[in-house]
Amino acid sequence: VSEAFLDTLAAIVGPAHVLCQPADMLPFLTDWRGQRRGSALAVVRPGQMTEVAAVLRAAGAAGVAVLPQGGNTGLAYGTLDTGPGQRIILSLGRMDRIRALDPVGLTMEVEAGCILHTVRQAALAAGRQFPVSLAAEGSATIGGIIAANAGGVNVLRHGMTRALVLGLEVVLADGTVLHGLRALRKDNAGYDWKHWFIGSEGTLGVVTAATLRLLPRPRHTMVALLAVADPAAALALLVLAQEELGDAISAFELMAGSSLALVERHFGLAAPIAPAPWFVLMEAQASLPGLAEATDSVLATALERGHAGDGVVAASDAQAQRLWSLREHITLAEAREGASIKHDIAVPVPAMPGFLAEASAAVERAFPGARLNPFGHLGDGNIHFNVLAPPGTDAAAVNDLVHGLVIASGGSISAEHGIGRYRKAALLAMRSPAEIAMMARLRAALDPGGVLNPGAVFD
Ligand SMILES: Cc1cc2nc3c(=O)[nH]c(=O)nc-3n(C[C@H](O)[C@H](O)[C@H](O)COP(=O)(O)OP(=O)(O)OC[C@H]3O[C@@H](n4cnc5c(N)ncnc54)[C@H](O)[C@@H]3O)c2cc1C
């Protein structure tokens, strides 16, 4: 690719926004753990949608691939490529404006590069909430969570990102702009095409802005940490809590005792209750009064029935935050502990205790010295079944073992992190040839030149 192509990019976005020096590009080409490095001709940082369209047209004409990127917190190496061909990273970070917030219609229009935490704070400041919440929300962007259809800790009540997107503005590979920033709750006029792009991991179009669905900000929040004997007891607790509190239960996280031990070792954060084999972190939210009393009654019943052994309820926002920070530090503590083999699996909720017992025993038997760090969203049937394996362990063999059990349980090998470049082989193992062929036809129809993120999701 000639200097002329880079000059064209500079003319579109401004020379300051085309990064070509290795040191400048490094943060965009390295995953958050520093384990994987990609390569690119340049990192291009458009400031508006028309610039995105012009960059895509120029790249298509030059035969250069375009890898859209938000906060680069994705866990599936979605934009880290070293394969043949030339590519640029299209970083949406400069497009970070909140354009409008409608507290009556409960909607918010934001640009793709807006940081998730900023969006959440803006909603709270207006007495509303945007419930997608995850440990990387200080860096993850709205475009990234949409392209990944991110989950997070509030899926139990509010669904995945898909459930919270009302409209999208998307630029296709040939520069065509789809203006779909509609703020309607009901709109069955033709195909609801926004869903093609939600979860498409940058392979079908570039999301440049979104209309998000907000909710009223709840008046009361309850956060509790409970010690449980095993995942079956945690599930019994979930059933009880849902029977008593209904859909007020917004988060129900399971954490192995070994996970919290890692958090204490690496960050000095300790659970305010005695060590236990497993813990549940539970959050409920409501605007009507009575949540505290209802929670007390659930906890009393749980202790009486033996679902939980010990527990603590946060008495202030600061205490609630301290409990949540235990959960939020697990991934970071795991990274500090060393290399790990990750599995973002889903199985039907009732199957989770059986799966965890079987998979744990199988991994420990087949890979002596492996330590398990399972934690995650039990209420959604999604656990991060991570394995801290001794050096030299065959990661592919661990993956095969775990994923085989997941598929046998009727589950998914990617609950919320997507496929990226990390799980392509596993995707082929769990989707039929007919489904893959249909996805390939959709991709070819929207991007016949193969400009957008080639090498991601499937080849
Ligand atoms: C500590 C930690 C905790 C996490 N916890 C969770 C969790 O609980 N739940 C969860 O679901 N994820 C979680 N993640 C993963 C990650 O944060 C999410 O997938 C997030 O949605 C990625 O957003 P991003 O802006 O960083 O996207 P990136 O990493 O930049 O990109 C992710 C994918 O989206 C595409 N993309 C990005 N922006 C656009 C755009 N504007 N248009 C088109 N395609 C685009 C990219 O090409 C790539 O394929 C976690 C990550 C970390 C590091």
mmCIF file of N, CA and C and ligand atoms in Angstrom, residues 32 68-75 78-79 92 112 134-136 140-141 143-145 147-148 150-152 201-202 205-207 331 377 416-417 453, ligand 1:
data_model
loop_
_atom_site.group_PDB
_atom_site.id
_atom_site.type_symbol
_atom_site.label_atom_id
_atom_site.label_comp_id
_atom_site.label_asym_id
_atom_site.label_seq_id
_atom_site.Cartn_x
_atom_site.Cartn_y
_atom_site.Cartn_z
ATOM 1 N N TRP A 32 -5.707 -6.384 26.614
ATOM 2 C CA TRP A 32 -5.621 -5.714 27.918
ATOM 3 C C TRP A 32 -4.657 -6.433 28.861
ATOM 4 N N PRO A 68 -12.754 -2.350 13.043
ATOM 5 C CA PRO A 68 -13.301 -1.334 13.954
ATOM 6 C C PRO A 68 -12.926 -1.665 15.392
ATOM 7 N N GLN A 69 -12.627 -0.634 16.153
ATOM 8 C CA GLN A 69 -12.230 -0.862 17.544
ATOM 9 C C GLN A 69 -12.828 0.212 18.448
ATOM 10 N N GLY A 70 -13.232 -0.225 19.663
ATOM 11 C CA GLY A 70 -13.708 0.719 20.673
ATOM 12 C C GLY A 70 -12.644 0.871 21.733
ATOM 13 N N GLY A 71 -12.913 0.307 22.907
ATOM 14 C CA GLY A 71 -11.966 0.439 24.021
ATOM 15 C C GLY A 71 -10.900 -0.638 24.053
ATOM 16 N N ASN A 72 -10.978 -1.588 23.113
ATOM 17 C CA ASN A 72 -10.006 -2.693 23.053
ATOM 18 C C ASN A 72 -9.981 -3.494 24.358
ATOM 19 N N THR A 73 -11.155 -3.667 24.970
ATOM 20 C CA THR A 73 -11.240 -4.505 26.179
ATOM 21 C C THR A 73 -11.828 -5.875 25.859
ATOM 22 N N GLY A 74 -12.172 -6.112 24.610
ATOM 23 C CA GLY A 74 -12.772 -7.391 24.224
ATOM 24 C C GLY A 74 -11.857 -8.548 24.583
ATOM 25 N N LEU A 75 -12.466 -9.691 24.864
ATOM 26 C CA LEU A 75 -11.692 -10.830 25.351
ATOM 27 C C LEU A 75 -11.539 -11.916 24.291
ATOM 28 N N GLY A 78 -10.702 -9.667 19.034
ATOM 29 C CA GLY A 78 -11.521 -9.266 17.880
ATOM 30 C C GLY A 78 -10.809 -8.347 16.916
ATOM 31 N N THR A 79 -9.805 -7.600 17.372
ATOM 32 C CA THR A 79 -9.126 -6.671 16.455
ATOM 33 C C THR A 79 -7.610 -6.865 16.474
ATOM 34 N N LEU A 92 -12.857 4.209 17.231
ATOM 35 C CA LEU A 92 -13.985 5.152 17.313
ATOM 36 C C LEU A 92 -13.897 6.081 18.527
ATOM 37 N N ALA A 112 -20.635 6.176 19.159
ATOM 38 C CA ALA A 112 -20.115 4.825 19.424
ATOM 39 C C ALA A 112 -18.913 4.813 20.364
ATOM 40 N N LEU A 134 -20.238 -3.833 33.502
ATOM 41 C CA LEU A 134 -19.206 -4.878 33.524
ATOM 42 C C LEU A 134 -17.900 -4.277 34.039
ATOM 43 N N ALA A 135 -16.992 -5.168 34.442
ATOM 44 C CA ALA A 135 -15.794 -4.696 35.134
ATOM 45 C C ALA A 135 -14.930 -3.791 34.262
ATOM 46 N N ALA A 136 -15.065 -3.898 32.919
ATOM 47 C CA ALA A 136 -14.237 -3.070 32.032
ATOM 48 C C ALA A 136 -14.965 -1.797 31.612
ATOM 49 N N ALA A 140 -14.534 0.215 28.115
ATOM 50 C CA ALA A 140 -15.378 -0.317 27.035
ATOM 51 C C ALA A 140 -16.283 0.796 26.503
ATOM 52 N N THR A 141 -16.561 0.746 25.202
ATOM 53 C CA THR A 141 -17.365 1.790 24.566
ATOM 54 C C THR A 141 -18.756 1.255 24.191
ATOM 55 N N GLY A 143 -20.094 1.442 21.211
ATOM 56 C CA GLY A 143 -19.951 0.676 19.961
ATOM 57 C C GLY A 143 -19.446 -0.724 20.237
ATOM 58 N N GLY A 144 -18.508 -0.831 21.167
ATOM 59 C CA GLY A 144 -17.933 -2.143 21.498
ATOM 60 C C GLY A 144 -18.946 -3.050 22.169
ATOM 61 N N ILE A 145 -19.738 -2.502 23.098
ATOM 62 C CA ILE A 145 -20.703 -3.383 23.776
ATOM 63 C C ILE A 145 -21.813 -3.805 22.817
ATOM 64 N N ALA A 147 -21.363 -4.100 19.413
ATOM 65 C CA ALA A 147 -20.760 -5.057 18.463
ATOM 66 C C ALA A 147 -20.524 -6.405 19.114
ATOM 67 N N ALA A 148 -20.317 -6.392 20.454
ATOM 68 C CA ALA A 148 -20.091 -7.656 21.164
ATOM 69 C C ALA A 148 -21.383 -8.214 21.773
ATOM 70 N N ALA A 150 -22.624 -7.286 24.571
ATOM 71 C CA ALA A 150 -22.062 -7.596 25.887
ATOM 72 C C ALA A 150 -23.165 -7.949 26.885
ATOM 73 N N GLY A 151 -22.767 -8.753 27.856
ATOM 74 C CA GLY A 151 -23.691 -9.146 28.913
ATOM 75 C C GLY A 151 -23.426 -8.313 30.156
ATOM 76 N N GLY A 152 -22.641 -8.873 31.076
ATOM 77 C CA GLY A 152 -22.355 -8.155 32.308
ATOM 78 C C GLY A 152 -23.217 -8.666 33.441
ATOM 79 N N GLU A 201 -19.573 -8.243 15.918
ATOM 80 C CA GLU A 201 -18.125 -8.143 16.182
ATOM 81 C C GLU A 201 -17.357 -7.434 15.053
ATOM 82 N N GLY A 202 -17.947 -6.366 14.553
ATOM 83 C CA GLY A 202 -17.237 -5.547 13.570
ATOM 84 C C GLY A 202 -17.124 -6.178 12.197
ATOM 85 N N GLY A 205 -20.702 -4.160 9.771
ATOM 86 C CA GLY A 205 -20.821 -2.716 9.612
ATOM 87 C C GLY A 205 -20.159 -2.036 10.795
ATOM 88 N N VAL A 206 -19.941 -0.730 10.660
ATOM 89 C CA VAL A 206 -19.347 0.028 11.764
ATOM 90 C C VAL A 206 -20.464 0.801 12.453
ATOM 91 N N VAL A 207 -20.661 0.534 13.713
ATOM 92 C CA VAL A 207 -21.663 1.266 14.497
ATOM 93 C C VAL A 207 -21.066 2.636 14.823
ATOM 94 N N THR A 331 -11.123 -11.002 37.666
ATOM 95 C CA THR A 331 -10.408 -11.144 36.385
ATOM 96 C C THR A 331 -9.014 -10.538 36.478
ATOM 97 N N HIS A 377 -21.912 -15.368 36.159
ATOM 98 C CA HIS A 377 -23.301 -14.955 36.224
ATOM 99 C C HIS A 377 -24.218 -16.178 36.345
ATOM 100 N N GLU A 416 -20.923 -14.638 26.338
ATOM 101 C CA GLU A 416 -21.009 -13.181 26.186
ATOM 102 C C GLU A 416 -19.759 -12.550 25.594
ATOM 103 N N HIS A 417 -18.676 -13.266 25.453
ATOM 104 C CA HIS A 417 -17.437 -12.635 24.966
ATOM 105 C C HIS A 417 -17.285 -12.707 23.456
ATOM 106 N N ASN A 453 -13.163 -6.471 9.097
ATOM 107 C CA ASN A 453 -12.677 -7.447 10.071
ATOM 108 C C ASN A 453 -12.556 -8.870 9.520
HETATM 109 C C1 LIG B 1 -11.892 -7.012 33.169
HETATM 110 C C2 LIG B 1 -12.896 -7.289 32.082
HETATM 111 C C3 LIG B 1 -14.179 -7.676 32.410
HETATM 112 C C4 LIG B 1 -15.116 -7.934 31.405
HETATM 113 N N1 LIG B 1 -16.373 -8.316 31.777
HETATM 114 C C5 LIG B 1 -17.286 -8.563 30.811
HETATM 115 C C6 LIG B 1 -18.617 -8.984 31.163
HETATM 116 O O1 LIG B 1 -18.965 -9.142 32.332
HETATM 117 N N2 LIG B 1 -19.494 -9.204 30.160
HETATM 118 C C7 LIG B 1 -19.148 -9.048 28.831
HETATM 119 O O2 LIG B 1 -19.993 -9.270 27.966
HETATM 120 N N3 LIG B 1 -17.907 -8.665 28.482
HETATM 121 C C8 LIG B 1 -16.973 -8.423 29.425
HETATM 122 N N4 LIG B 1 -15.713 -8.046 29.063
HETATM 123 C C9 LIG B 1 -15.371 -7.945 27.631
HETATM 124 C C10 LIG B 1 -15.458 -6.536 27.037
HETATM 125 O O3 LIG B 1 -15.345 -5.535 27.980
HETATM 126 C C11 LIG B 1 -16.736 -6.354 26.287
HETATM 127 O O4 LIG B 1 -16.808 -7.296 25.237
HETATM 128 C C12 LIG B 1 -16.934 -4.963 25.682
HETATM 129 O O5 LIG B 1 -18.183 -4.963 25.080
HETATM 130 C C13 LIG B 1 -15.919 -4.560 24.631
HETATM 131 O O6 LIG B 1 -16.051 -3.166 24.369
HETATM 132 P P1 LIG B 1 -14.861 -2.366 23.675
HETATM 133 O O7 LIG B 1 -15.324 -0.981 23.378
HETATM 134 O O8 LIG B 1 -13.622 -2.480 24.455
HETATM 135 O O9 LIG B 1 -14.729 -3.163 22.295
HETATM 136 P P2 LIG B 1 -13.416 -3.675 21.557
HETATM 137 O O10 LIG B 1 -12.664 -4.616 22.413
HETATM 138 O O11 LIG B 1 -12.657 -2.525 21.017
HETATM 139 O O12 LIG B 1 -14.073 -4.476 20.343
HETATM 140 C C14 LIG B 1 -14.803 -5.652 20.570
HETATM 141 C C15 LIG B 1 -15.386 -6.140 19.232
HETATM 142 O O13 LIG B 1 -16.340 -5.199 18.751
HETATM 143 C C16 LIG B 1 -15.957 -4.638 17.486
HETATM 144 N N5 LIG B 1 -16.259 -3.205 17.560
HETATM 145 C C17 LIG B 1 -15.857 -2.315 18.495
HETATM 146 N N6 LIG B 1 -16.405 -1.111 18.256
HETATM 147 C C18 LIG B 1 -17.151 -1.244 17.136
HETATM 148 C C19 LIG B 1 -17.972 -0.343 16.375
HETATM 149 N N7 LIG B 1 -18.131 0.932 16.747
HETATM 150 N N8 LIG B 1 -18.600 -0.820 15.274
HETATM 151 C C20 LIG B 1 -18.458 -2.116 14.892
HETATM 152 N N9 LIG B 1 -17.703 -2.996 15.567
HETATM 153 C C21 LIG B 1 -17.061 -2.562 16.676
HETATM 154 C C22 LIG B 1 -14.491 -4.955 17.338
HETATM 155 O O14 LIG B 1 -14.131 -5.078 15.977
HETATM 156 C C23 LIG B 1 -14.333 -6.249 18.122
HETATM 157 O O15 LIG B 1 -14.654 -7.341 17.299
HETATM 158 C C24 LIG B 1 -14.758 -7.785 30.049
HETATM 159 C C25 LIG B 1 -13.465 -7.369 29.716
HETATM 160 C C26 LIG B 1 -12.530 -7.141 30.717
HETATM 161 C C27 LIG B 1 -11.154 -6.695 30.329
#
